[in-house]
């Protein structure tokens, strides 16, 4: 009986850890989605440089992602990009200079894609194999960067959570 209770306790503890670790911090509501898009575009237009972040940013990042490792900081325009890993998955978090999280990109499995997105993509590209998939949370918008392949053909689709295709690129 003690062994059964101990086993159940360990199982519940493990499940609660997995659930808690799968959660991500919420995005800042300081900016609307258009403002965030402008900030991200400005970041992409400048040459980002490795930086030593402020103590405020380090504390905020550590609070938001306590299990992060292999952490690299870069800055361009008014954004900090932090590339890191959690349990073998790649992440990119974007913070403003005051420590507000405005965008998060991370790897997901095909099984984590919403059914609507899978159906939309597989109807357009049947018999393609899913390769890399990222979830992109930008403000209140959620989209997916999906890379697929079939033979020598590679396809990259960025699709909103409602199924609207933002962009698609085929490479032969």
PDB file of N, CA, C and O in Angstrom, residues 78-152:
ATOM      1  N   UNK A  78      15.369  48.476 -30.612  1.00  0.00           N
ATOM      2  CA  UNK A  78      14.956  48.554 -29.205  1.00  0.00           C
ATOM      3  C   UNK A  78      14.641  47.189 -28.614  1.00  0.00           C
ATOM      4  O   UNK A  78      14.016  47.093 -27.566  1.00  0.00           O
ATOM      5  N   UNK A  79      15.075  46.110 -29.294  1.00  0.00           N
ATOM      6  CA  UNK A  79      14.757  44.767 -28.822  1.00  0.00           C
ATOM      7  C   UNK A  79      16.010  43.960 -28.482  1.00  0.00           C
ATOM      8  O   UNK A  79      17.038  44.068 -29.157  1.00  0.00           O
ATOM      9  N   UNK A  80      15.844  43.133 -27.473  1.00  0.00           N
ATOM     10  CA  UNK A  80      16.826  42.110 -27.138  1.00  0.00           C
ATOM     11  C   UNK A  80      16.279  40.779 -27.627  1.00  0.00           C
ATOM     12  O   UNK A  80      15.119  40.459 -27.388  1.00  0.00           O
ATOM     13  N   UNK A  81      17.114  40.028 -28.322  1.00  0.00           N
ATOM     14  CA  UNK A  81      16.758  38.667 -28.732  1.00  0.00           C
ATOM     15  C   UNK A  81      17.585  37.720 -27.881  1.00  0.00           C
ATOM     16  O   UNK A  81      18.812  37.842 -27.827  1.00  0.00           O
ATOM     17  N   UNK A  82      16.904  36.798 -27.220  1.00  0.00           N
ATOM     18  CA  UNK A  82      17.592  35.813 -26.415  1.00  0.00           C
ATOM     19  C   UNK A  82      17.327  34.445 -27.029  1.00  0.00           C
ATOM     20  O   UNK A  82      16.172  34.027 -27.149  1.00  0.00           O
ATOM     21  N   UNK A  83      18.377  33.780 -27.467  1.00  0.00           N
ATOM     22  CA  UNK A  83      18.264  32.424 -27.991  1.00  0.00           C
ATOM     23  C   UNK A  83      18.703  31.489 -26.877  1.00  0.00           C
ATOM     24  O   UNK A  83      19.732  31.729 -26.224  1.00  0.00           O
ATOM     25  N   UNK A  84      17.920  30.415 -26.673  1.00  0.00           N
ATOM     26  CA  UNK A  84      18.229  29.495 -25.592  1.00  0.00           C
ATOM     27  C   UNK A  84      17.540  28.162 -25.853  1.00  0.00           C
ATOM     28  O   UNK A  84      16.816  28.008 -26.837  1.00  0.00           O
ATOM     29  N   UNK A  85      17.788  27.215 -24.969  1.00  0.00           N
ATOM     30  CA  UNK A  85      17.165  25.907 -25.052  1.00  0.00           C
ATOM     31  C   UNK A  85      16.494  25.573 -23.737  1.00  0.00           C
ATOM     32  O   UNK A  85      16.935  26.018 -22.672  1.00  0.00           O
ATOM     33  N   UNK A  86      15.425  24.815 -23.838  1.00  0.00           N
ATOM     34  CA  UNK A  86      14.772  24.216 -22.685  1.00  0.00           C
ATOM     35  C   UNK A  86      14.483  22.771 -23.077  1.00  0.00           C
ATOM     36  O   UNK A  86      13.817  22.530 -24.087  1.00  0.00           O
ATOM     37  N   UNK A  87      15.026  21.825 -22.323  1.00  0.00           N
ATOM     38  CA  UNK A  87      14.860  20.391 -22.577  1.00  0.00           C
ATOM     39  C   UNK A  87      15.080  20.032 -24.055  1.00  0.00           C
ATOM     40  O   UNK A  87      14.292  19.312 -24.658  1.00  0.00           O
ATOM     41  N   UNK A  88      16.117  20.573 -24.648  1.00  0.00           N
ATOM     42  CA  UNK A  88      16.484  20.221 -26.011  1.00  0.00           C
ATOM     43  C   UNK A  88      15.720  20.948 -27.102  1.00  0.00           C
ATOM     44  O   UNK A  88      15.988  20.739 -28.276  1.00  0.00           O
ATOM     45  N   UNK A  89      14.763  21.805 -26.740  1.00  0.00           N
ATOM     46  CA  UNK A  89      14.010  22.575 -27.742  1.00  0.00           C
ATOM     47  C   UNK A  89      14.579  23.982 -27.840  1.00  0.00           C
ATOM     48  O   UNK A  89      14.941  24.593 -26.829  1.00  0.00           O
ATOM     49  N   UNK A  90      14.648  24.488 -29.077  1.00  0.00           N
ATOM     50  CA  UNK A  90      15.162  25.832 -29.324  1.00  0.00           C
ATOM     51  C   UNK A  90      14.077  26.873 -29.085  1.00  0.00           C
ATOM     52  O   UNK A  90      12.918  26.683 -29.462  1.00  0.00           O
ATOM     53  N   UNK A  91      14.477  27.997 -28.483  1.00  0.00           N
ATOM     54  CA  UNK A  91      13.593  29.118 -28.188  1.00  0.00           C
ATOM     55  C   UNK A  91      14.261  30.420 -28.608  1.00  0.00           C
ATOM     56  O   UNK A  91      15.481  30.520 -28.593  1.00  0.00           O
ATOM     57  N   UNK A  92      13.432  31.402 -28.937  1.00  0.00           N
ATOM     58  CA  UNK A  92      13.866  32.776 -29.123  1.00  0.00           C
ATOM     59  C   UNK A  92      12.837  33.645 -28.412  1.00  0.00           C
ATOM     60  O   UNK A  92      11.637  33.544 -28.690  1.00  0.00           O
ATOM     61  N   UNK A  93      13.315  34.478 -27.501  1.00  0.00           N
ATOM     62  CA  UNK A  93      12.432  35.400 -26.803  1.00  0.00           C
ATOM     63  C   UNK A  93      12.889  36.821 -27.130  1.00  0.00           C
ATOM     64  O   UNK A  93      14.097  37.085 -27.225  1.00  0.00           O
ATOM     65  N   UNK A  94      11.938  37.704 -27.320  1.00  0.00           N
ATOM     66  CA  UNK A  94      12.227  39.102 -27.640  1.00  0.00           C
ATOM     67  C   UNK A  94      11.656  39.986 -26.537  1.00  0.00           C
ATOM     68  O   UNK A  94      10.456  39.946 -26.263  1.00  0.00           O
ATOM     69  N   UNK A  95      12.543  40.771 -25.923  1.00  0.00           N
ATOM     70  CA  UNK A  95      12.174  41.689 -24.852  1.00  0.00           C
ATOM     71  C   UNK A  95      12.494  43.120 -25.274  1.00  0.00           C
ATOM     72  O   UNK A  95      13.482  43.346 -25.978  1.00  0.00           O
ATOM     73  N   UNK A  96      11.682  44.060 -24.803  1.00  0.00           N
ATOM     74  CA  UNK A  96      12.049  45.455 -24.995  1.00  0.00           C
ATOM     75  C   UNK A  96      13.058  45.843 -23.916  1.00  0.00           C
ATOM     76  O   UNK A  96      13.424  45.021 -23.064  1.00  0.00           O
ATOM     77  N   UNK A  97      13.518  47.080 -23.941  1.00  0.00           N
ATOM     78  CA  UNK A  97      14.565  47.517 -23.020  1.00  0.00           C
ATOM     79  C   UNK A  97      14.100  47.576 -21.564  1.00  0.00           C
ATOM     80  O   UNK A  97      14.916  47.583 -20.648  1.00  0.00           O
ATOM     81  N   UNK A  98      12.782  47.609 -21.340  1.00  0.00           N
ATOM     82  CA  UNK A  98      12.245  47.635 -19.981  1.00  0.00           C
ATOM     83  C   UNK A  98      11.916  46.237 -19.459  1.00  0.00           C
ATOM     84  O   UNK A  98      11.401  46.094 -18.357  1.00  0.00           O
ATOM     85  N   UNK A  99      12.188  45.210 -20.246  1.00  0.00           N
ATOM     86  CA  UNK A  99      11.962  43.836 -19.800  1.00  0.00           C
ATOM     87  C   UNK A  99      10.582  43.288 -20.111  1.00  0.00           C
ATOM     88  O   UNK A  99      10.161  42.311 -19.501  1.00  0.00           O
ATOM     89  N   UNK A 100       9.879  43.883 -21.070  1.00  0.00           N
ATOM     90  CA  UNK A 100       8.570  43.372 -21.480  1.00  0.00           C
ATOM     91  C   UNK A 100       8.749  42.333 -22.581  1.00  0.00           C
ATOM     92  O   UNK A 100       9.354  42.626 -23.612  1.00  0.00           O
ATOM     93  N   UNK A 101       8.230  41.139 -22.360  1.00  0.00           N
ATOM     94  CA  UNK A 101       8.287  40.071 -23.360  1.00  0.00           C
ATOM     95  C   UNK A 101       7.261  40.370 -24.439  1.00  0.00           C
ATOM     96  O   UNK A 101       6.061  40.457 -24.161  1.00  0.00           O
ATOM     97  N   UNK A 102       7.721  40.553 -25.685  1.00  0.00           N
ATOM     98  CA  UNK A 102       6.806  40.926 -26.766  1.00  0.00           C
ATOM     99  C   UNK A 102       6.627  39.829 -27.811  1.00  0.00           C
ATOM    100  O   UNK A 102       5.628  39.829 -28.539  1.00  0.00           O
ATOM    101  N   UNK A 103       7.596  38.912 -27.896  1.00  0.00           N
ATOM    102  CA  UNK A 103       7.478  37.841 -28.888  1.00  0.00           C
ATOM    103  C   UNK A 103       8.249  36.622 -28.396  1.00  0.00           C
ATOM    104  O   UNK A 103       9.289  36.741 -27.768  1.00  0.00           O
ATOM    105  N   UNK A 104       7.700  35.448 -28.722  1.00  0.00           N
ATOM    106  CA  UNK A 104       8.320  34.183 -28.346  1.00  0.00           C
ATOM    107  C   UNK A 104       8.171  33.212 -29.510  1.00  0.00           C
ATOM    108  O   UNK A 104       7.084  33.069 -30.071  1.00  0.00           O
ATOM    109  N   UNK A 105       9.266  32.566 -29.871  1.00  0.00           N
ATOM    110  CA  UNK A 105       9.282  31.566 -30.940  1.00  0.00           C
ATOM    111  C   UNK A 105       9.915  30.308 -30.360  1.00  0.00           C
ATOM    112  O   UNK A 105      10.981  30.381 -29.734  1.00  0.00           O
ATOM    113  N   UNK A 106       9.263  29.152 -30.568  1.00  0.00           N
ATOM    114  CA  UNK A 106       9.848  27.919 -30.057  1.00  0.00           C
ATOM    115  C   UNK A 106       9.405  26.727 -30.890  1.00  0.00           C
ATOM    116  O   UNK A 106       8.363  26.738 -31.525  1.00  0.00           O
ATOM    117  N   UNK A 107      10.266  25.702 -30.884  1.00  0.00           N
ATOM    118  CA  UNK A 107      10.015  24.477 -31.634  1.00  0.00           C
ATOM    119  C   UNK A 107       8.857  23.708 -31.011  1.00  0.00           C
ATOM    120  O   UNK A 107       8.726  23.653 -29.787  1.00  0.00           O
ATOM    121  N   UNK A 108       8.051  23.103 -31.877  1.00  0.00           N
ATOM    122  CA  UNK A 108       7.004  22.198 -31.416  1.00  0.00           C
ATOM    123  C   UNK A 108       7.015  20.957 -32.300  1.00  0.00           C
ATOM    124  O   UNK A 108       7.634  20.940 -33.365  1.00  0.00           O
ATOM    125  N   UNK A 109       6.316  19.933 -31.841  1.00  0.00           N
ATOM    126  CA  UNK A 109       6.175  18.708 -32.618  1.00  0.00           C
ATOM    127  C   UNK A 109       4.941  18.804 -33.517  1.00  0.00           C
ATOM    128  O   UNK A 109       4.029  19.584 -33.252  1.00  0.00           O
ATOM    129  N   UNK A 110       4.917  17.986 -34.549  1.00  0.00           N
ATOM    130  CA  UNK A 110       3.761  17.933 -35.437  1.00  0.00           C
ATOM    131  C   UNK A 110       2.478  17.648 -34.643  1.00  0.00           C
ATOM    132  O   UNK A 110       1.432  18.207 -34.924  1.00  0.00           O
ATOM    133  N   UNK A 111       2.585  16.818 -33.634  1.00  0.00           N
ATOM    134  CA  UNK A 111       1.417  16.470 -32.817  1.00  0.00           C
ATOM    135  C   UNK A 111       0.885  17.679 -32.034  1.00  0.00           C
ATOM    136  O   UNK A 111      -0.262  17.672 -31.591  1.00  0.00           O
ATOM    137  N   UNK A 112       1.709  18.727 -31.874  1.00  0.00           N
ATOM    138  CA  UNK A 112       1.281  19.931 -31.167  1.00  0.00           C
ATOM    139  C   UNK A 112       0.593  20.945 -32.072  1.00  0.00           C
ATOM    140  O   UNK A 112       0.045  21.932 -31.580  1.00  0.00           O
ATOM    141  N   UNK A 113       0.641  20.703 -33.380  1.00  0.00           N
ATOM    142  CA  UNK A 113      -0.042  21.606 -34.311  1.00  0.00           C
ATOM    143  C   UNK A 113      -1.554  21.452 -34.163  1.00  0.00           C
ATOM    144  O   UNK A 113      -2.045  20.316 -34.114  1.00  0.00           O
ATOM    145  N   UNK A 114      -2.294  22.539 -34.112  1.00  0.00           N
ATOM    146  CA  UNK A 114      -3.755  22.418 -34.066  1.00  0.00           C
ATOM    147  C   UNK A 114      -4.270  21.694 -35.313  1.00  0.00           C
ATOM    148  O   UNK A 114      -3.708  21.830 -36.407  1.00  0.00           O
ATOM    149  N   UNK A 115      -5.331  20.920 -35.156  1.00  0.00           N
ATOM    150  CA  UNK A 115      -5.898  20.146 -36.272  1.00  0.00           C
ATOM    151  C   UNK A 115      -6.239  21.031 -37.465  1.00  0.00           C
ATOM    152  O   UNK A 115      -6.018  20.643 -38.612  1.00  0.00           O
ATOM    153  N   UNK A 116      -6.786  22.217 -37.214  1.00  0.00           N
ATOM    154  CA  UNK A 116      -7.137  23.137 -38.294  1.00  0.00           C
ATOM    155  C   UNK A 116      -5.929  23.448 -39.165  1.00  0.00           C
ATOM    156  O   UNK A 116      -6.008  23.442 -40.402  1.00  0.00           O
ATOM    157  N   UNK A 117      -4.790  23.693 -38.529  1.00  0.00           N
ATOM    158  CA  UNK A 117      -3.556  24.020 -39.259  1.00  0.00           C
ATOM    159  C   UNK A 117      -3.071  22.805 -40.041  1.00  0.00           C
ATOM    160  O   UNK A 117      -2.713  22.913 -41.221  1.00  0.00           O
ATOM    161  N   UNK A 118      -3.058  21.637 -39.408  1.00  0.00           N
ATOM    162  CA  UNK A 118      -2.631  20.411 -40.101  1.00  0.00           C
ATOM    163  C   UNK A 118      -3.477  20.168 -41.346  1.00  0.00           C
ATOM    164  O   UNK A 118      -2.947  19.872 -42.417  1.00  0.00           O
ATOM    165  N   UNK A 119      -4.792  20.262 -41.193  1.00  0.00           N
ATOM    166  CA  UNK A 119      -5.691  20.016 -42.327  1.00  0.00           C
ATOM    167  C   UNK A 119      -5.463  21.021 -43.445  1.00  0.00           C
ATOM    168  O   UNK A 119      -5.439  20.655 -44.619  1.00  0.00           O
ATOM    169  N   UNK A 120      -5.316  22.280 -43.086  1.00  0.00           N
ATOM    170  CA  UNK A 120      -5.092  23.335 -44.080  1.00  0.00           C
ATOM    171  C   UNK A 120      -3.819  23.059 -44.880  1.00  0.00           C
ATOM    172  O   UNK A 120      -3.801  23.147 -46.101  1.00  0.00           O
ATOM    173  N   UNK A 121      -2.764  22.701 -44.179  1.00  0.00           N
ATOM    174  CA  UNK A 121      -1.473  22.490 -44.838  1.00  0.00           C
ATOM    175  C   UNK A 121      -1.465  21.188 -45.645  1.00  0.00           C
ATOM    176  O   UNK A 121      -1.021  21.162 -46.793  1.00  0.00           O
ATOM    177  N   UNK A 122      -1.952  20.090 -45.048  1.00  0.00           N
ATOM    178  CA  UNK A 122      -1.894  18.804 -45.756  1.00  0.00           C
ATOM    179  C   UNK A 122      -2.850  18.757 -46.941  1.00  0.00           C
ATOM    180  O   UNK A 122      -2.594  18.024 -47.893  1.00  0.00           O
ATOM    181  N   UNK A 123      -3.910  19.560 -46.919  1.00  0.00           N
ATOM    182  CA  UNK A 123      -4.777  19.598 -48.104  1.00  0.00           C
ATOM    183  C   UNK A 123      -4.085  20.320 -49.253  1.00  0.00           C
ATOM    184  O   UNK A 123      -4.278  19.988 -50.414  1.00  0.00           O
ATOM    185  N   UNK A 124      -3.273  21.317 -48.924  1.00  0.00           N
ATOM    186  CA  UNK A 124      -2.544  22.071 -49.950  1.00  0.00           C
ATOM    187  C   UNK A 124      -1.276  21.339 -50.396  1.00  0.00           C
ATOM    188  O   UNK A 124      -0.880  21.439 -51.547  1.00  0.00           O
ATOM    189  N   UNK A 125      -0.651  20.599 -49.465  1.00  0.00           N
ATOM    190  CA  UNK A 125       0.596  19.890 -49.753  1.00  0.00           C
ATOM    191  C   UNK A 125       0.477  18.437 -49.294  1.00  0.00           C
ATOM    192  O   UNK A 125       1.120  18.034 -48.311  1.00  0.00           O
ATOM    193  N   UNK A 126      -0.312  17.625 -49.997  1.00  0.00           N
ATOM    194  CA  UNK A 126      -0.431  16.211 -49.599  1.00  0.00           C
ATOM    195  C   UNK A 126       0.890  15.475 -49.842  1.00  0.00           C
ATOM    196  O   UNK A 126       1.662  15.837 -50.729  1.00  0.00           O
ATOM    197  N   UNK A 127       1.137  14.490 -49.036  1.00  0.00           N
ATOM    198  CA  UNK A 127       2.322  13.632 -49.150  1.00  0.00           C
ATOM    199  C   UNK A 127       3.638  14.343 -48.857  1.00  0.00           C
ATOM    200  O   UNK A 127       4.702  13.850 -49.225  1.00  0.00           O
ATOM    201  N   UNK A 128       3.576  15.518 -48.248  1.00  0.00           N
ATOM    202  CA  UNK A 128       4.791  16.181 -47.789  1.00  0.00           C
ATOM    203  C   UNK A 128       5.057  15.748 -46.356  1.00  0.00           C
ATOM    204  O   UNK A 128       4.131  15.509 -45.587  1.00  0.00           O
ATOM    205  N   UNK A 129       6.333  15.680 -46.004  1.00  0.00           N
ATOM    206  CA  UNK A 129       6.734  15.304 -44.653  1.00  0.00           C
ATOM    207  C   UNK A 129       7.025  16.572 -43.858  1.00  0.00           C
ATOM    208  O   UNK A 129       7.766  17.450 -44.314  1.00  0.00           O
ATOM    209  N   UNK A 130       6.414  16.673 -42.672  1.00  0.00           N
ATOM    210  CA  UNK A 130       6.704  17.811 -41.810  1.00  0.00           C
ATOM    211  C   UNK A 130       8.146  17.710 -41.357  1.00  0.00           C
ATOM    212  O   UNK A 130       8.615  16.637 -40.982  1.00  0.00           O
ATOM    213  N   UNK A 131       8.857  18.827 -41.384  1.00  0.00           N
ATOM    214  CA  UNK A 131      10.266  18.848 -40.994  1.00  0.00           C
ATOM    215  C   UNK A 131      10.415  19.649 -39.701  1.00  0.00           C
ATOM    216  O   UNK A 131      10.456  19.073 -38.632  1.00  0.00           O
ATOM    217  N   UNK A 132      10.505  20.945 -39.791  1.00  0.00           N
ATOM    218  CA  UNK A 132      10.628  21.808 -38.615  1.00  0.00           C
ATOM    219  C   UNK A 132       9.343  22.603 -38.432  1.00  0.00           C
ATOM    220  O   UNK A 132       8.777  23.111 -39.403  1.00  0.00           O
ATOM    221  N   UNK A 133       8.921  22.749 -37.169  1.00  0.00           N
ATOM    222  CA  UNK A 133       7.711  23.505 -36.873  1.00  0.00           C
ATOM    223  C   UNK A 133       7.995  24.406 -35.681  1.00  0.00           C
ATOM    224  O   UNK A 133       8.529  23.955 -34.669  1.00  0.00           O
ATOM    225  N   UNK A 134       7.627  25.678 -35.820  1.00  0.00           N
ATOM    226  CA  UNK A 134       7.780  26.631 -34.735  1.00  0.00           C
ATOM    227  C   UNK A 134       6.437  27.300 -34.446  1.00  0.00           C
ATOM    228  O   UNK A 134       5.685  27.599 -35.369  1.00  0.00           O
ATOM    229  N   UNK A 135       6.169  27.532 -33.183  1.00  0.00           N
ATOM    230  CA  UNK A 135       5.023  28.353 -32.775  1.00  0.00           C
ATOM    231  C   UNK A 135       5.567  29.755 -32.532  1.00  0.00           C
ATOM    232  O   UNK A 135       6.604  29.925 -31.882  1.00  0.00           O
ATOM    233  N   UNK A 136       4.872  30.746 -33.061  1.00  0.00           N
ATOM    234  CA  UNK A 136       5.283  32.141 -32.926  1.00  0.00           C
ATOM    235  C   UNK A 136       4.173  32.885 -32.194  1.00  0.00           C
ATOM    236  O   UNK A 136       3.040  32.938 -32.674  1.00  0.00           O
ATOM    237  N   UNK A 137       4.503  33.428 -31.048  1.00  0.00           N
ATOM    238  CA  UNK A 137       3.545  34.230 -30.292  1.00  0.00           C
ATOM    239  C   UNK A 137       4.064  35.659 -30.316  1.00  0.00           C
ATOM    240  O   UNK A 137       5.138  35.953 -29.782  1.00  0.00           O
ATOM    241  N   UNK A 138       3.321  36.516 -30.985  1.00  0.00           N
ATOM    242  CA  UNK A 138       3.713  37.922 -31.143  1.00  0.00           C
ATOM    243  C   UNK A 138       2.557  38.760 -30.629  1.00  0.00           C
ATOM    244  O   UNK A 138       1.529  38.867 -31.296  1.00  0.00           O
ATOM    245  N   UNK A 139       2.709  39.302 -29.426  1.00  0.00           N
ATOM    246  CA  UNK A 139       1.596  40.026 -28.818  1.00  0.00           C
ATOM    247  C   UNK A 139       0.460  39.052 -28.567  1.00  0.00           C
ATOM    248  O   UNK A 139       0.626  38.041 -27.891  1.00  0.00           O
ATOM    249  N   UNK A 140      -0.694  39.331 -29.181  1.00  0.00           N
ATOM    250  CA  UNK A 140      -1.840  38.437 -29.034  1.00  0.00           C
ATOM    251  C   UNK A 140      -1.992  37.498 -30.231  1.00  0.00           C
ATOM    252  O   UNK A 140      -2.884  36.660 -30.236  1.00  0.00           O
ATOM    253  N   UNK A 141      -1.132  37.650 -31.243  1.00  0.00           N
ATOM    254  CA  UNK A 141      -1.201  36.791 -32.431  1.00  0.00           C
ATOM    255  C   UNK A 141      -0.399  35.515 -32.229  1.00  0.00           C
ATOM    256  O   UNK A 141       0.711  35.548 -31.693  1.00  0.00           O
ATOM    257  N   UNK A 142      -0.966  34.403 -32.697  1.00  0.00           N
ATOM    258  CA  UNK A 142      -0.256  33.126 -32.696  1.00  0.00           C
ATOM    259  C   UNK A 142      -0.218  32.638 -34.132  1.00  0.00           C
ATOM    260  O   UNK A 142      -1.234  32.629 -34.828  1.00  0.00           O
ATOM    261  N   UNK A 143       0.963  32.268 -34.586  1.00  0.00           N
ATOM    262  CA  UNK A 143       1.112  31.703 -35.922  1.00  0.00           C
ATOM    263  C   UNK A 143       2.129  30.574 -35.859  1.00  0.00           C
ATOM    264  O   UNK A 143       2.738  30.321 -34.814  1.00  0.00           O
ATOM    265  N   UNK A 144       2.281  29.890 -36.981  1.00  0.00           N
ATOM    266  CA  UNK A 144       3.174  28.733 -37.054  1.00  0.00           C
ATOM    267  C   UNK A 144       4.045  28.854 -38.289  1.00  0.00           C
ATOM    268  O   UNK A 144       3.564  29.187 -39.371  1.00  0.00           O
ATOM    269  N   UNK A 145       5.320  28.576 -38.117  1.00  0.00           N
ATOM    270  CA  UNK A 145       6.264  28.494 -39.210  1.00  0.00           C
ATOM    271  C   UNK A 145       6.490  27.006 -39.450  1.00  0.00           C
ATOM    272  O   UNK A 145       7.082  26.325 -38.613  1.00  0.00           O
ATOM    273  N   UNK A 146       5.987  26.507 -40.581  1.00  0.00           N
ATOM    274  CA  UNK A 146       6.015  25.074 -40.848  1.00  0.00           C
ATOM    275  C   UNK A 146       6.895  24.821 -42.076  1.00  0.00           C
ATOM    276  O   UNK A 146       6.653  25.383 -43.148  1.00  0.00           O
ATOM    277  N   UNK A 147       7.896  23.980 -41.895  1.00  0.00           N
ATOM    278  CA  UNK A 147       8.750  23.575 -43.006  1.00  0.00           C
ATOM    279  C   UNK A 147       8.463  22.111 -43.313  1.00  0.00           C
ATOM    280  O   UNK A 147       8.389  21.283 -42.405  1.00  0.00           O
ATOM    281  N   UNK A 148       8.274  21.830 -44.618  1.00  0.00           N
ATOM    282  CA  UNK A 148       7.972  20.468 -45.058  1.00  0.00           C
ATOM    283  C   UNK A 148       8.832  20.153 -46.270  1.00  0.00           C
ATOM    284  O   UNK A 148       9.377  21.043 -46.907  1.00  0.00           O
ATOM    285  N   UNK A 149       8.878  18.854 -46.575  1.00  0.00           N
ATOM    286  CA  UNK A 149       9.646  18.448 -47.747  1.00  0.00           C
ATOM    287  C   UNK A 149       9.032  17.204 -48.373  1.00  0.00           C
ATOM    288  O   UNK A 149       8.361  16.410 -47.725  1.00  0.00           O
ATOM    289  N   UNK A 150       9.262  17.103 -49.668  1.00  0.00           N
ATOM    290  CA  UNK A 150       8.913  15.901 -50.430  1.00  0.00           C
ATOM    291  C   UNK A 150       9.934  15.804 -51.544  1.00  0.00           C
ATOM    292  O   UNK A 150       9.983  16.651 -52.439  1.00  0.00           O
ATOM    293  N   UNK A 151      10.771  14.804 -51.446  1.00  0.00           N
ATOM    294  CA  UNK A 151      11.849  14.665 -52.426  1.00  0.00           C
ATOM    295  C   UNK A 151      12.782  15.860 -52.355  1.00  0.00           C
ATOM    296  O   UNK A 151      13.280  16.208 -51.292  1.00  0.00           O
ATOM    297  N   UNK A 152      12.987  16.506 -53.507  1.00  0.00           N
ATOM    298  CA  UNK A 152      13.869  17.677 -53.568  1.00  0.00           C
ATOM    299  C   UNK A 152      13.125  18.988 -53.358  1.00  0.00           C
ATOM    300  O   UNK A 152      13.709  20.059 -53.518  1.00  0.00           O
TER     301      UNK A 152
END
